[in-house]
Every structure is written in C-alpha cells, then in structure tokens.
C-alpha cells in the first residue's frame, strides 16, 4: 500500500531490461566514440582493432561488440575460454558475434571456427598448456607459440590494439605503485598487468573496476585515453533513475485507474528507445566536459585545486580517498606540465554536480515556473504529450529540476564554474545557476552548441574542441556580466525575456555601432569558424558572443537612464572608445594568471572597470535630456578637464611598459573614482 508501488528498477518485468536495451554498453560506447573522434577516427565507418574481457552472452561485452560493424575483435577471454582471431573479417565476424549474442547462453566454444582468420582458435582456459599458431601469437604480441592460459591472457591485456573493452568481472590492471594484494581481486592476480604495460590506445570500461583508479591515472599520464567505470557505464544506473521517475509520475493515474496497469506497462515499453536517447545524451555531454577540461591542460590546475579546497572545507571531499592530488602534487604537476587525467576530472565532475544539486534544492530556484519546461523535457516525448499534467505534479519535481540544472551548468561551464564564480562574486550557487539559464536562453547558446555537436566526424577533433572552448568562454563572460549588471530576483521568464529582447533589438545594428577594430575582429572569427565547419548563422552567433555578452550591461544602462537599448548601446561603445576600455580589457586578458588569486584580482579589476563604464554611460545619457545621439559628446565636453586627466593617467599605465595586475587595479580605480564623481 505504499505510494511508490512498483516504482523501482524492475529489470524488465514492468520497465526496462538493461541487457535487451544494451544501455550500459551503449553508454560506454559513447565514451569510446568520443575518444576516437578526438583522435580523428570514426569507428562507425573505419575498421579498428579490439581486445577485451567477456563473451557474447554477457550484457556489456555482448552488446558492446555489436555497436559497430567495423570492429576487428582480435582476442578476448572470459572465465571459460580464450578467443583469438589474428586478422578478422569485419563483416563475417560481426555476423557470427551477433548469432552468438542472440543464442542467449552461448560461450566462445559456440563460435563457428570456419569464420576465424588463418591461425585463429578457441582455447579452454583449463588446459595446462596451449599451442598457438604463429599468427595468433603475433596478433597478441606473445613471443612464443606454446604458453600457459595465464601467459596468453596477460599478453591479450598487453596487446597493441586500438581499444581494450572491459565487459567481464575482475580487476585486470593496477598501478605500478600498487601490489596485487591492494587490488583485492585474488582470482586475477596471476594475469594482472600494470598500467604502463597496456598496449591499447583507448580503454572502454563497460564493466565495473576493470582497472584501479590509480591505474587509470597512471595510464592517463602516460598518454592513454580512459575515463572511469563511473563515467563509462553510468547509463545503466541513469536509465533506472528515469524508469523510477516515470513510474512515480504515472502513479496517481495508476491509483485512480485512469491508466490501468496493463496500459501503463505498454506505455513504458513503447518509450524504451526514447528513454535510451535521453540517457545516452548524458553520456555524450559528460565525456565532452571531461575532454574540454583535458584539453585546457595545466591552465585549469589552479582552478581545479581551488574547487578541491572548497569541497574539503565543507567536509565533502577527502582527496586521499578519491586518489586526487594534494597541494604538493599539484605543484609538482605544474612544474612537469602534467594536468589532471580524465579519470581525475571525472571524479571532480561527479562531486561538482552532486554538490550543486544540493545547493539548488536548498534554494527556491526549482520553484520558478519557467523551469517547468526542463521538468517536462526530462521525460519521453510520448509521455509529455499524454501526461503533461502528471509530470507537472511530480512528487520529485524539485529534485528532477535541480538534477537537470546541475548537470547542464557543470557540463557547459566545467567542473569549477560554480566555485570560480563564488570566489569572484560571493554569490550563492543557485544565483549563479539562475544566471546560466538567463544567458543560455536569452542569448540562445544551446543552438550554437547543437551546431558544434553536429560537426562530429566532420571537423577535426581539435577544431571541434576549439569551438566548444570559444562557446564556453563567451558564455562565461556573459554570465559574469549578468551577475554583475542584472543580478536581481525577478522571475526567470522576465529576466530571460529582457536579455532576449535586447539581443533581437540590437542584432541588425551592432556592427554599425561597434568600433571598426571589433567589426574586423568578428569578421575574422566568422571566417575561422566557418572554415571549421559551422554553418554561417551559427558561426556569426559564436563570433559575436563576446560582444553579446555585454547585453546585460546594456540592459542595465537602459534601465538606469530610461533610454532604449539601441541608444544605450551607442553611448556605451562611445564611452568604451573614450577611455580605450577595449584596449585595457585586451591587455588584462593577456596577464599571467597562473596563480588562482591573480586571476581573481584580474577579474575584480575588470568588474570595477565594467561597473564604472555602466555608470559613466548612464550619467551621460541622463544628462542629455533626451538628446541621446550627442549624449557622450556633451557629457565629455562638460567634464573635459577631469576626463582628460583620467585618460592621460590610464594611457601612462597602459602604454608605458607591460600592463601588470597593479597597473590594471590603479586604472580600474581611476575609472571608478570618475564614475562616483
């Protein structure tokens, strides 16, 4: 009689059968595809070599080895047999693997050996000694043809393949610094290797704990590409979450019999692929976030260290338990030019999302009606249409909204986006998340993101990651301006509408009122982004994003002085030109901010400059008594002596030698003093 009824992960009895969906393997395959895509290889259309642990009857191994018809499975083993196919025919071997998978309770012994390439074979593990063909021994890098099963399996783990796919139970790789006893998997001690001995370029961890966390880190530092089991095989857990939330949403209809159980179960089944699509999007986005952080390299180490410090101060993180580097090791890595590995970034990603979720739930942000669309989007389209009212009344609506928002804020902004803004502004995580929504929808950044996503396997991996980095930085700047210029408690719909309205009003005028150097700069960026593959419209939107990031300032000026946003923008850029603020910003962004607090000092100085610019622009427009076209000229003439003095002093600071943080701070103070006067 408890209200949850059967709202639990059913394993398929009245919900989602993970093996039938292949969801865990499919989630892991999103990670594998990303690894190769960023290495400029499309594994869905180009053959690639694989070794692995498991057999075709297994959920993760079996489903995984059917996710590309280009797989060349050279070798694999499970608890019973060893499989070796030195030079597999992709079409024949795929068809045979599929046959075994569909048998259900198959083993490698059921594989049709006539489909193996010359020298291949299936060998029981219970033999004392196995004689291989030279082709089979060469395929796995074994220097002899007669060996024990353990020697052969160890060779498979070390094999020079493009992908090592974990689908079976066991921990097969440890760090050089670890002992087998520390691993805690005695059954596989005889065949375990160290991370430095792995020959594969990529590891896909579809199964749990195929290698230890220390091994992942060692493998990553040596140039290998792997995430962790928590990232790679998360789709199974995620699909269970979705199943539970779907059932909770439908429970009232089940209770009053407006939706009989039989019909509900049919609806669940009909939505299977929609649920899979929703789940796999998370795998796609999470691995992208890790890739972006990995690409940023050591430039992010101080920011990441600050996040760890913040989590530690709240009693939420123990670095030693999570195998994350302490202060001393961070310093060593900076000196060596070694960034966090993907495995370490994945841990921070999880913590950042969990903590932000808690902070959002504790606020009133999930109660804003504007976010109901996010709640609806969590569920499959068929359910949205038929049961929208039930979704809106979901018992866990606040938690679902908080989960979705935390996921997107961190996925788009990076693991440290919240801690960085917290330090720079002193604002709550929920307020920062609110600004993310305003900028996301007001500037329509998701459309740009989708256009970059569409370049998968069309643009080079580096070019695509570069575009994502441009989008993330432009969005970060816009959020910073939103927090400083327009931070208020108005309903989200109003806040988004205000920014969107200003963007549309300025769209066809901005290039006419921008300084020529900015027009040329944006044109160069459009050409660069178009060359990378972006459609013209989205290339222009991305190129103009750092300019559109100023829209919150323009709206704030418009509010202050009562002018329309277009004359406010004209005056704003005139003030920018008068005090050469564009040059000041350019030099400021070129400062060495490898020290985290130097970066904060730079941002604080820029915030002061931006605030002064808003005040000066508003003062000029307010004094113009409606004559907005001449507002800045009239104001400058009326205050010429003081303005000239500030201009000269700023010129001394920026032109006489290299700009330093101290000089930037003084320049910011001069503009602030002028604004206050």
XYZ file of C-alpha atoms in Angstrom:
677
model
C 0.000 0.000 0.000
C 2.985 2.355 -0.059
C 2.567 5.103 -2.659
C 5.720 4.089 -4.577
C 4.024 0.820 -5.614
C 6.416 -0.686 -8.212
C 8.432 2.484 -8.778
C 11.804 0.773 -8.677
C 14.209 -0.527 -11.317
C 12.334 -3.658 -12.345
C 14.948 -5.304 -14.516
C 12.394 -5.534 -17.272
C 9.418 -7.227 -15.614
C 7.480 -3.963 -15.951
C 10.065 -1.500 -17.160
C 13.463 -1.542 -18.782
C 15.601 -4.630 -19.327
C 19.147 -3.288 -19.476
C 20.538 -6.187 -21.479
C 17.717 -6.020 -24.018
C 18.251 -2.263 -24.368
C 22.033 -2.699 -24.325
C 22.003 0.576 -22.439
C 25.122 0.126 -20.293
C 27.239 -0.841 -23.293
C 25.713 1.903 -25.438
C 26.596 4.483 -22.799
C 30.154 3.211 -22.659
C 30.305 3.267 -26.440
C 29.512 6.994 -26.436
C 32.726 7.429 -24.448
C 34.687 5.170 -26.804
C 33.403 7.014 -29.882
C 34.436 10.328 -28.343
C 37.964 9.093 -27.622
C 38.429 8.038 -31.229
C 36.582 11.035 -32.691
C 39.033 13.330 -30.909
C 41.827 11.220 -32.424
C 40.187 11.881 -35.821
C 38.899 8.367 -36.328
C 35.268 7.397 -36.921
C 34.944 3.878 -35.548
C 31.479 3.517 -37.019
C 32.883 3.712 -40.555
C 36.588 2.776 -40.224
C 37.886 -0.657 -39.111
C 39.700 -0.758 -35.763
C 41.262 -3.469 -33.640
C 39.834 -4.568 -30.288
C 40.795 -6.903 -27.463
C 38.539 -7.483 -24.499
C 37.291 -9.348 -21.481
C 33.958 -11.136 -21.743
C 31.914 -13.231 -24.136
C 28.942 -12.645 -26.411
C 26.394 -13.888 -23.861
C 27.350 -11.074 -21.495
C 25.330 -7.857 -21.315
C 28.130 -5.310 -21.622
C 30.613 -7.299 -23.692
C 27.994 -8.847 -25.968
C 26.110 -5.638 -26.623
C 29.331 -3.649 -26.915
C 30.815 -5.892 -29.574
C 27.749 -5.302 -31.744
C 27.815 -1.493 -31.604
C 29.990 -1.081 -34.687
C 30.245 -3.269 -37.748
C 33.853 -2.104 -38.105
C 35.106 -3.963 -35.016
C 38.057 -6.277 -35.627
C 37.952 -8.387 -32.468
C 41.461 -9.860 -32.367
C 41.307 -11.523 -28.949
C 39.112 -11.913 -25.887
C 38.696 -14.158 -22.893
C 36.106 -14.935 -20.248
C 36.156 -17.300 -17.254
C 35.963 -20.331 -19.558
C 37.721 -19.713 -22.867
C 40.262 -17.705 -24.827
C 39.312 -16.400 -28.283
C 41.916 -15.345 -30.875
C 41.221 -14.188 -34.448
C 44.506 -12.781 -35.840
C 43.085 -10.931 -38.858
C 39.296 -10.856 -38.546
C 36.957 -10.228 -41.442
C 34.762 -7.408 -40.105
C 31.553 -8.486 -41.849
C 31.828 -12.232 -41.159
C 32.933 -11.810 -37.547
C 30.203 -9.273 -36.791
C 27.553 -11.638 -38.137
C 28.933 -14.529 -36.087
C 29.130 -12.465 -32.897
C 25.535 -11.416 -33.449
C 24.493 -15.062 -33.828
C 26.144 -15.951 -30.522
C 24.570 -12.990 -28.748
C 21.107 -13.994 -29.951
C 21.643 -17.568 -28.741
C 21.446 -16.261 -25.181
C 23.518 -18.732 -23.143
C 26.425 -19.017 -25.543
C 30.157 -19.325 -24.945
C 33.184 -18.796 -27.182
C 33.056 -22.556 -27.830
C 29.868 -21.923 -29.859
C 31.766 -19.655 -32.287
C 31.929 -21.120 -35.808
C 35.690 -21.584 -36.216
C 35.318 -21.539 -40.001
C 34.641 -17.801 -39.617
C 38.042 -17.274 -37.945
C 41.007 -15.999 -39.951
C 44.001 -18.246 -40.586
C 45.675 -19.328 -37.352
C 42.773 -18.385 -35.094
C 41.229 -20.592 -32.469
C 39.137 -21.079 -29.332
C 41.071 -22.434 -26.353
C 39.691 -23.648 -22.990
C 41.330 -21.968 -20.008
C 41.541 -25.226 -18.040
C 44.396 -26.578 -20.165
C 47.860 -26.597 -18.633
C 49.462 -25.505 -21.876
C 48.150 -24.122 -25.170
C 49.870 -24.251 -28.541
C 49.074 -21.239 -30.743
C 49.758 -20.631 -34.383
C 52.461 -18.071 -35.098
C 49.770 -15.748 -36.467
C 47.804 -15.991 -33.211
C 50.902 -15.424 -31.073
C 51.949 -12.443 -33.195
C 48.458 -10.956 -33.041
C 48.653 -10.620 -29.259
C 52.372 -9.832 -29.090
C 53.319 -13.156 -27.460
C 56.908 -14.094 -28.229
C 56.282 -17.837 -28.297
C 53.684 -20.260 -29.620
C 53.441 -22.541 -26.591
C 52.269 -20.904 -23.374
C 50.017 -21.291 -20.369
C 46.499 -19.830 -20.462
C 47.595 -17.176 -17.937
C 50.503 -16.100 -20.147
C 48.171 -15.811 -23.129
C 45.600 -13.752 -21.229
C 48.318 -11.467 -19.893
C 49.522 -10.987 -23.476
C 45.970 -10.093 -24.557
C 45.842 -7.371 -21.885
C 49.165 -6.006 -23.174
C 48.264 -6.367 -26.856
C 48.885 -3.491 -29.255
C 45.228 -2.880 -30.112
C 43.302 0.328 -30.637
C 40.667 -0.491 -27.997
C 40.646 -2.566 -24.820
C 36.969 -3.212 -23.948
C 36.078 -4.364 -20.439
C 32.884 -6.375 -20.267
C 33.645 -9.040 -17.678
C 34.050 -9.181 -13.921
C 37.512 -8.609 -12.464
C 40.245 -6.012 -11.963
C 42.959 -6.685 -14.517
C 45.168 -3.575 -14.400
C 46.873 -1.987 -11.397
C 49.221 0.943 -10.992
C 52.955 0.272 -10.874
C 52.928 1.573 -7.293
C 50.222 -0.900 -6.197
C 50.518 -4.519 -5.141
C 48.159 -7.292 -6.186
C 47.079 -7.589 -2.553
C 45.966 -3.936 -2.566
C 43.798 -4.571 -5.631
C 41.673 -7.093 -3.733
C 40.898 -9.479 -6.609
C 42.942 -12.580 -5.851
C 41.416 -14.665 -8.645
C 43.069 -12.466 -11.281
C 46.438 -11.913 -9.589
C 48.226 -14.315 -12.000
C 47.254 -12.387 -15.141
C 47.074 -8.773 -13.927
C 49.340 -6.195 -15.588
C 50.380 -2.645 -14.714
C 49.042 0.453 -16.424
C 52.391 1.090 -18.120
C 52.162 -2.313 -19.819
C 48.816 -1.622 -21.534
C 49.261 -1.561 -25.305
C 45.817 -0.262 -26.244
C 45.349 3.399 -27.165
C 41.861 3.552 -25.606
C 40.180 1.733 -22.724
C 36.396 1.419 -22.554
C 35.324 0.441 -19.046
C 31.897 -1.039 -19.625
C 32.294 -3.331 -16.614
C 32.972 -2.198 -13.061
C 36.542 -1.730 -11.846
C 38.374 -3.205 -14.814
C 41.378 -1.259 -13.563
C 42.069 0.549 -10.312
C 41.742 4.328 -10.060
C 45.492 4.662 -9.573
C 45.973 2.591 -12.743
C 43.619 4.871 -14.679
C 45.622 7.877 -13.551
C 48.942 6.253 -14.464
C 47.582 5.205 -17.863
C 46.268 8.734 -18.474
C 49.560 10.393 -17.508
C 51.304 8.065 -19.972
C 49.067 9.298 -22.800
C 46.333 6.639 -22.755
C 42.689 7.591 -23.106
C 40.231 6.310 -20.487
C 37.627 7.745 -18.154
C 36.446 5.511 -15.313
C 33.734 2.929 -14.820
C 31.597 5.570 -13.057
C 31.582 7.646 -16.243
C 31.649 4.914 -18.897
C 28.926 2.616 -17.564
C 26.651 5.194 -15.938
C 23.863 4.713 -18.482
C 22.530 1.640 -16.700
C 22.026 3.491 -13.429
C 20.680 6.519 -15.283
C 18.045 4.506 -17.144
C 16.919 3.018 -13.821
C 16.535 6.547 -12.438
C 14.391 7.521 -15.417
C 12.273 4.379 -15.035
C 11.629 5.151 -11.370
C 10.686 8.763 -12.104
C 8.368 7.766 -14.948
C 6.566 5.337 -12.647
C 6.280 7.941 -9.884
C 4.773 10.415 -12.347
C 2.196 7.874 -13.548
C 1.381 6.549 -10.071
C -1.653 8.817 -9.427
C -3.248 7.640 -12.690
C -2.487 4.053 -11.726
C -4.056 4.570 -8.296
C -7.325 6.032 -9.617
C -7.385 3.550 -12.532
C -7.454 6.234 -15.235
C -4.366 4.424 -16.511
C -4.743 0.662 -15.931
C -1.519 -1.174 -15.114
C -1.549 -3.122 -18.380
C -1.754 0.106 -20.402
C 0.952 1.711 -18.287
C 3.268 -1.214 -18.913
C 2.630 -0.960 -22.659
C 3.424 2.754 -22.482
C 6.692 2.004 -20.681
C 7.652 -0.473 -23.386
C 6.709 1.929 -26.181
C 9.017 4.588 -24.692
C 12.092 2.337 -24.461
C 14.143 3.976 -27.218
C 13.127 7.475 -26.136
C 14.418 6.688 -22.647
C 17.655 5.375 -24.171
C 18.087 8.581 -26.190
C 17.618 10.729 -23.086
C 20.112 8.643 -21.126
C 22.776 8.499 -23.845
C 22.728 12.278 -24.167
C 24.115 12.430 -20.635
C 26.991 10.127 -21.597
C 27.693 12.298 -24.630
C 27.713 15.529 -22.620
C 29.688 14.236 -19.629
C 32.526 12.853 -21.716
C 32.631 16.116 -23.680
C 33.031 18.063 -20.421
C 35.949 15.835 -19.465
C 37.527 16.299 -22.909
C 37.255 20.071 -22.671
C 38.934 20.066 -19.256
C 41.629 17.706 -20.509
C 42.308 19.974 -23.490
C 42.673 23.021 -21.218
C 45.518 21.155 -19.501
C 47.570 22.795 -16.771
C 45.795 26.148 -17.267
C 42.967 24.649 -15.203
C 45.063 23.108 -12.424
C 44.826 26.062 -10.039
C 41.078 26.403 -10.625
C 40.584 22.669 -10.080
C 42.727 22.811 -6.942
C 40.564 25.636 -5.624
C 37.446 23.511 -6.215
C 39.027 20.674 -4.227
C 39.908 23.096 -1.419
C 36.330 24.369 -1.380
C 34.903 20.846 -1.191
C 37.366 19.900 1.537
C 36.457 22.966 3.599
C 32.813 21.862 3.519
C 33.754 18.351 4.602
C 32.527 16.929 1.293
C 35.784 15.610 -0.179
C 38.747 13.573 1.013
C 41.430 13.758 -1.656
C 43.293 10.717 -0.380
C 40.179 8.535 -0.550
C 39.476 9.682 -4.126
C 43.161 9.465 -5.207
C 43.161 13.153 -6.119
C 46.447 15.102 -5.987
C 47.180 17.141 -2.873
C 48.749 20.621 -2.850
C 52.280 19.247 -3.135
C 51.455 17.034 -6.103
C 49.567 19.875 -7.821
C 52.765 21.946 -7.587
C 54.807 19.030 -8.972
C 52.409 18.561 -11.867
C 52.535 22.262 -12.701
C 56.323 22.022 -12.838
C 56.166 18.922 -15.066
C 53.396 20.333 -17.266
C 51.089 17.470 -16.270
C 47.372 18.231 -15.944
C 44.675 16.182 -14.235
C 43.882 12.977 -16.100
C 40.435 12.141 -17.442
C 39.882 9.735 -14.537
C 40.589 12.503 -12.009
C 38.488 15.048 -13.873
C 35.622 12.537 -13.837
C 35.746 12.392 -10.035
C 35.619 16.193 -9.778
C 32.763 16.238 -12.291
C 30.700 13.923 -10.112
C 31.388 15.891 -6.944
C 30.661 19.227 -8.619
C 27.269 18.001 -9.824
C 26.277 16.400 -6.535
C 27.179 19.489 -4.513
C 25.457 21.877 -6.934
C 22.350 19.673 -6.862
C 22.209 20.025 -3.062
C 22.707 23.779 -3.260
C 19.958 24.210 -5.864
C 17.480 22.019 -3.969
C 18.130 24.108 -0.838
C 17.160 27.284 -2.751
C 13.871 28.457 -4.252
C 15.230 28.251 -7.823
C 13.480 24.914 -8.651
C 10.142 26.569 -7.814
C 10.405 29.136 -10.609
C 7.610 28.330 -13.134
C 9.996 28.970 -16.036
C 11.859 25.740 -15.232
C 8.800 23.564 -15.688
C 9.838 23.099 -19.320
C 13.051 21.485 -18.066
C 10.998 19.123 -15.908
C 8.821 18.158 -18.887
C 11.897 17.623 -21.100
C 13.250 15.002 -18.685
C 10.501 12.601 -19.800
C 9.999 10.914 -23.202
C 8.020 12.947 -25.799
C 5.126 10.461 -25.833
C 4.658 10.900 -22.093
C 4.967 14.685 -22.346
C 2.005 14.822 -24.716
C -0.244 12.339 -22.949
C 0.576 13.003 -19.290
C 1.933 16.551 -19.022
C -0.261 17.355 -16.003
C 1.023 14.308 -14.110
C 4.618 15.331 -14.842
C 3.943 18.866 -13.601
C 2.679 17.439 -10.317
C 5.583 15.013 -9.866
C 6.450 14.366 -6.216
C 10.142 14.835 -7.025
C 9.740 17.773 -9.404
C 12.173 19.996 -7.464
C 14.808 17.255 -7.353
C 14.473 16.466 -11.065
C 14.777 20.147 -11.995
C 17.797 20.520 -9.702
C 19.421 17.430 -11.238
C 18.907 18.670 -14.796
C 20.126 22.161 -13.982
C 23.185 20.966 -12.050
C 24.082 18.614 -14.908
C 23.859 21.317 -17.531
C 25.581 24.091 -15.587
C 28.579 21.824 -14.903
C 28.567 20.151 -18.327
C 28.596 23.503 -20.101
C 30.721 25.510 -17.692
C 33.134 22.860 -16.435
C 33.765 21.307 -13.044
C 34.955 24.555 -11.424
C 32.461 27.001 -12.904
C 30.489 27.467 -9.678
C 33.448 27.695 -7.280
C 35.138 30.180 -9.622
C 32.083 32.459 -9.710
C 31.536 32.029 -5.967
C 35.053 33.316 -5.273
C 34.725 36.142 -7.810
C 31.276 37.361 -6.758
C 30.433 35.964 -3.322
C 27.055 34.885 -4.729
C 25.231 31.647 -3.995
C 25.443 28.673 -6.407
C 21.686 28.934 -7.055
C 22.087 32.580 -8.136
C 24.935 31.621 -10.476
C 22.819 28.776 -11.893
C 19.955 31.216 -12.458
C 22.301 33.486 -14.452
C 23.301 30.453 -16.529
C 19.660 29.929 -17.521
C 19.185 33.625 -18.370
C 22.229 33.656 -20.641
C 21.553 30.222 -22.122
C 18.053 31.167 -23.244
C 18.446 34.919 -23.637
C 21.437 34.534 -25.975
C 20.314 31.152 -27.386
C 23.673 29.494 -26.747
C 22.226 25.978 -26.991
C 21.653 26.477 -30.720
C 25.377 27.171 -31.137
C 26.196 24.122 -29.024
C 23.977 21.898 -31.170
C 25.679 23.184 -34.314
C 29.095 22.256 -32.895
C 27.765 18.827 -31.875
C 26.679 18.328 -35.482
C 30.332 18.524 -36.568
C 31.055 15.079 -35.090
C 33.354 13.254 -37.539
C 33.109 16.199 -39.950
C 35.531 18.617 -38.296
C 38.821 17.507 -36.770
C 38.696 16.669 -33.070
C 40.915 19.636 -32.206
C 38.868 22.082 -34.298
C 35.639 20.920 -32.686
C 37.055 21.181 -29.157
C 38.349 24.640 -30.004
C 34.825 25.722 -30.976
C 33.419 24.330 -27.719
C 36.100 26.271 -25.815
C 35.134 29.505 -27.608
C 31.484 28.921 -26.718
C 32.264 28.149 -23.080
C 34.429 31.250 -22.660
C 31.902 33.546 -24.339
C 29.148 32.105 -22.168
C 31.278 32.503 -19.035
C 31.841 36.172 -19.849
C 28.114 36.698 -20.428
C 27.229 35.054 -17.106
C 29.786 37.280 -15.364
C 28.177 40.398 -16.874
C 24.719 39.100 -15.965
C 25.732 38.549 -12.343
C 27.327 41.987 -12.016
C 24.915 44.102 -14.057
C 21.491 42.478 -13.779
C 21.532 40.246 -10.723
C 18.048 40.540 -9.241
C 15.197 38.358 -8.047
C 12.765 38.905 -10.902
C 11.021 35.795 -12.276
C 13.190 33.881 -14.722
C 10.760 34.429 -17.588
C 11.151 38.196 -17.201
C 14.933 38.039 -16.884
C 15.296 35.815 -19.953
C 12.812 37.939 -21.904
C 14.692 41.140 -21.117
C 18.012 39.804 -22.412
C 16.404 38.138 -25.447
C 14.512 41.322 -26.365
C 17.687 43.411 -26.189
C 19.614 40.870 -28.297
C 16.963 40.946 -31.012
C 16.739 44.760 -30.940
C 20.498 45.077 -31.415
C 21.026 42.206 -33.872
C 20.919 44.263 -37.073
C 22.593 47.360 -35.579
C 25.571 46.109 -33.589
C 28.083 46.054 -36.444
C 27.160 49.665 -37.321
C 27.888 50.970 -33.835
C 30.896 48.813 -32.957
C 34.409 50.259 -33.315
C 35.976 49.241 -36.659
C 38.575 47.011 -34.991
C 35.803 44.944 -33.363
C 33.949 44.645 -36.665
C 37.135 43.356 -38.320
C 37.831 41.029 -35.386
C 34.361 39.491 -35.521
C 34.606 39.087 -39.324
C 37.890 37.184 -38.914
C 36.232 34.958 -36.330
C 33.266 34.238 -38.619
C 35.689 33.141 -41.340
C 37.647 30.971 -38.891
C 34.549 29.265 -37.507
C 33.055 28.774 -40.956
C 36.285 27.144 -42.113
C 35.977 24.769 -39.161
C 32.562 23.683 -40.486
C 29.978 25.776 -38.640
C 27.018 26.998 -40.731
C 27.207 30.752 -41.386
C 24.428 31.715 -38.982
C 25.954 29.847 -36.046
C 29.478 30.945 -36.993
C 28.272 34.550 -36.742
C 26.473 33.877 -33.453
C 29.630 32.353 -31.945
C 31.836 35.123 -33.334
C 29.595 37.805 -31.810
C 29.100 36.037 -28.471
C 31.807 38.050 -26.624
C 30.038 41.218 -27.855
C 26.579 39.899 -26.991
C 27.996 39.021 -23.579
C 27.761 42.780 -22.894
C 23.981 42.806 -23.338
C 23.302 42.596 -19.575
C 25.365 45.809 -19.194
C 23.399 47.486 -21.980
C 20.093 46.456 -20.409
C 21.294 47.760 -17.033
C 22.226 51.131 -18.579
C 18.868 51.268 -20.353
C 17.097 50.612 -17.064
C 19.101 53.227 -15.178
C 18.574 56.140 -17.522
C 15.319 55.209 -19.231
C 16.811 55.152 -22.741
C 16.033 52.458 -25.305
C 18.662 49.752 -25.595
C 19.959 50.915 -29.025
C 20.924 54.483 -27.979
C 22.219 52.998 -24.737
C 24.459 50.681 -26.772
C 25.733 53.559 -28.926
C 26.630 55.609 -25.866
C 28.158 52.540 -24.192
C 30.599 51.952 -27.043
C 31.426 55.660 -27.237
C 32.406 55.600 -23.574
C 34.398 52.422 -24.263
C 36.273 54.274 -27.021
C 36.765 57.453 -24.958
C 38.666 55.589 -22.251
C 40.157 52.898 -24.508
C 38.489 50.240 -22.352
C 38.689 47.697 -25.170
C 42.472 48.003 -25.210
C 42.559 47.803 -21.419
C 40.496 44.584 -21.497
C 42.681 43.084 -24.212
C 45.827 43.726 -22.193
C 44.165 42.490 -19.000
C 43.258 39.156 -20.572
C 46.909 38.790 -21.565
C 48.115 38.947 -17.972
C 49.740 35.875 -16.443
C 47.039 34.467 -14.169
C 48.594 31.069 -13.451
C 48.153 31.907 -9.769
C 44.477 31.441 -8.945
C 44.193 34.629 -6.902
C 45.968 36.686 -9.574
C 43.150 35.557 -11.844
C 40.576 36.677 -9.291
C 42.329 40.037 -8.911
C 42.263 40.482 -12.691
C 38.554 39.707 -12.789
C 37.778 42.031 -9.872
C 39.621 44.873 -11.606
C 37.711 44.243 -14.829
C 34.438 44.131 -12.878
C 35.285 47.559 -11.445
C 36.027 48.892 -14.937
C 32.766 47.467 -16.285
C 30.752 48.932 -13.412
C 32.364 52.344 -13.994
C 31.548 52.134 -17.705
C 27.884 51.443 -16.938
C 27.735 54.358 -14.521
C 29.503 56.778 -16.889
C 27.242 55.776 -19.787
C 24.132 56.201 -17.657
C 25.349 59.587 -16.428
C 25.940 60.790 -19.980
C 22.503 59.616 -21.168
C 20.726 61.023 -18.126
C 22.346 64.429 -18.617
C 21.392 64.528 -22.296
C 17.727 65.280 -21.587
C 16.559 63.074 -24.433
C 19.257 64.088 -26.959
C 20.825 60.633 -26.875
C 22.700 60.994 -30.159
C 25.016 63.627 -28.674
C 24.907 62.365 -25.093
C 28.511 61.247 -24.695
C 29.937 64.227 -26.628
C 28.011 66.726 -24.495
C 28.927 64.940 -21.278
C 32.619 64.729 -22.296
C 32.683 68.459 -23.106
C 31.072 69.328 -19.794
C 33.607 67.226 -17.854
C 36.577 67.617 -20.177
C 39.227 68.583 -17.618
C 38.631 65.635 -15.313
C 38.109 63.194 -18.182
C 41.373 64.298 -19.835
C 43.248 63.768 -16.591
C 41.889 60.213 -16.248
C 42.591 59.482 -19.916
C 46.187 60.623 -19.569
C 46.790 58.613 -16.418
C 45.286 55.458 -17.972
C 47.483 55.997 -21.045
C 50.543 56.238 -18.791
C 49.584 52.962 -17.128
C 48.873 51.008 -20.316
C 51.399 52.427 -22.767
C 54.493 52.853 -20.605
C 55.644 49.233 -20.415
C 53.766 45.996 -19.931
C 50.447 46.054 -18.085
C 50.636 44.436 -14.657
C 47.917 43.458 -12.189
C 48.854 46.505 -10.089
C 48.571 48.887 -13.048
C 45.240 47.334 -14.011
C 43.948 47.836 -10.469
C 45.002 51.509 -10.500
C 43.332 52.054 -13.890
C 40.152 50.438 -12.579
C 40.276 52.711 -9.536
C 40.658 55.827 -11.686
C 37.570 54.965 -13.724
C 35.651 54.073 -10.583
C 36.543 57.389 -8.948
C 35.450 59.254 -12.061
C 32.166 57.353 -12.122
C 31.499 58.049 -8.455
C 32.111 61.742 -9.084
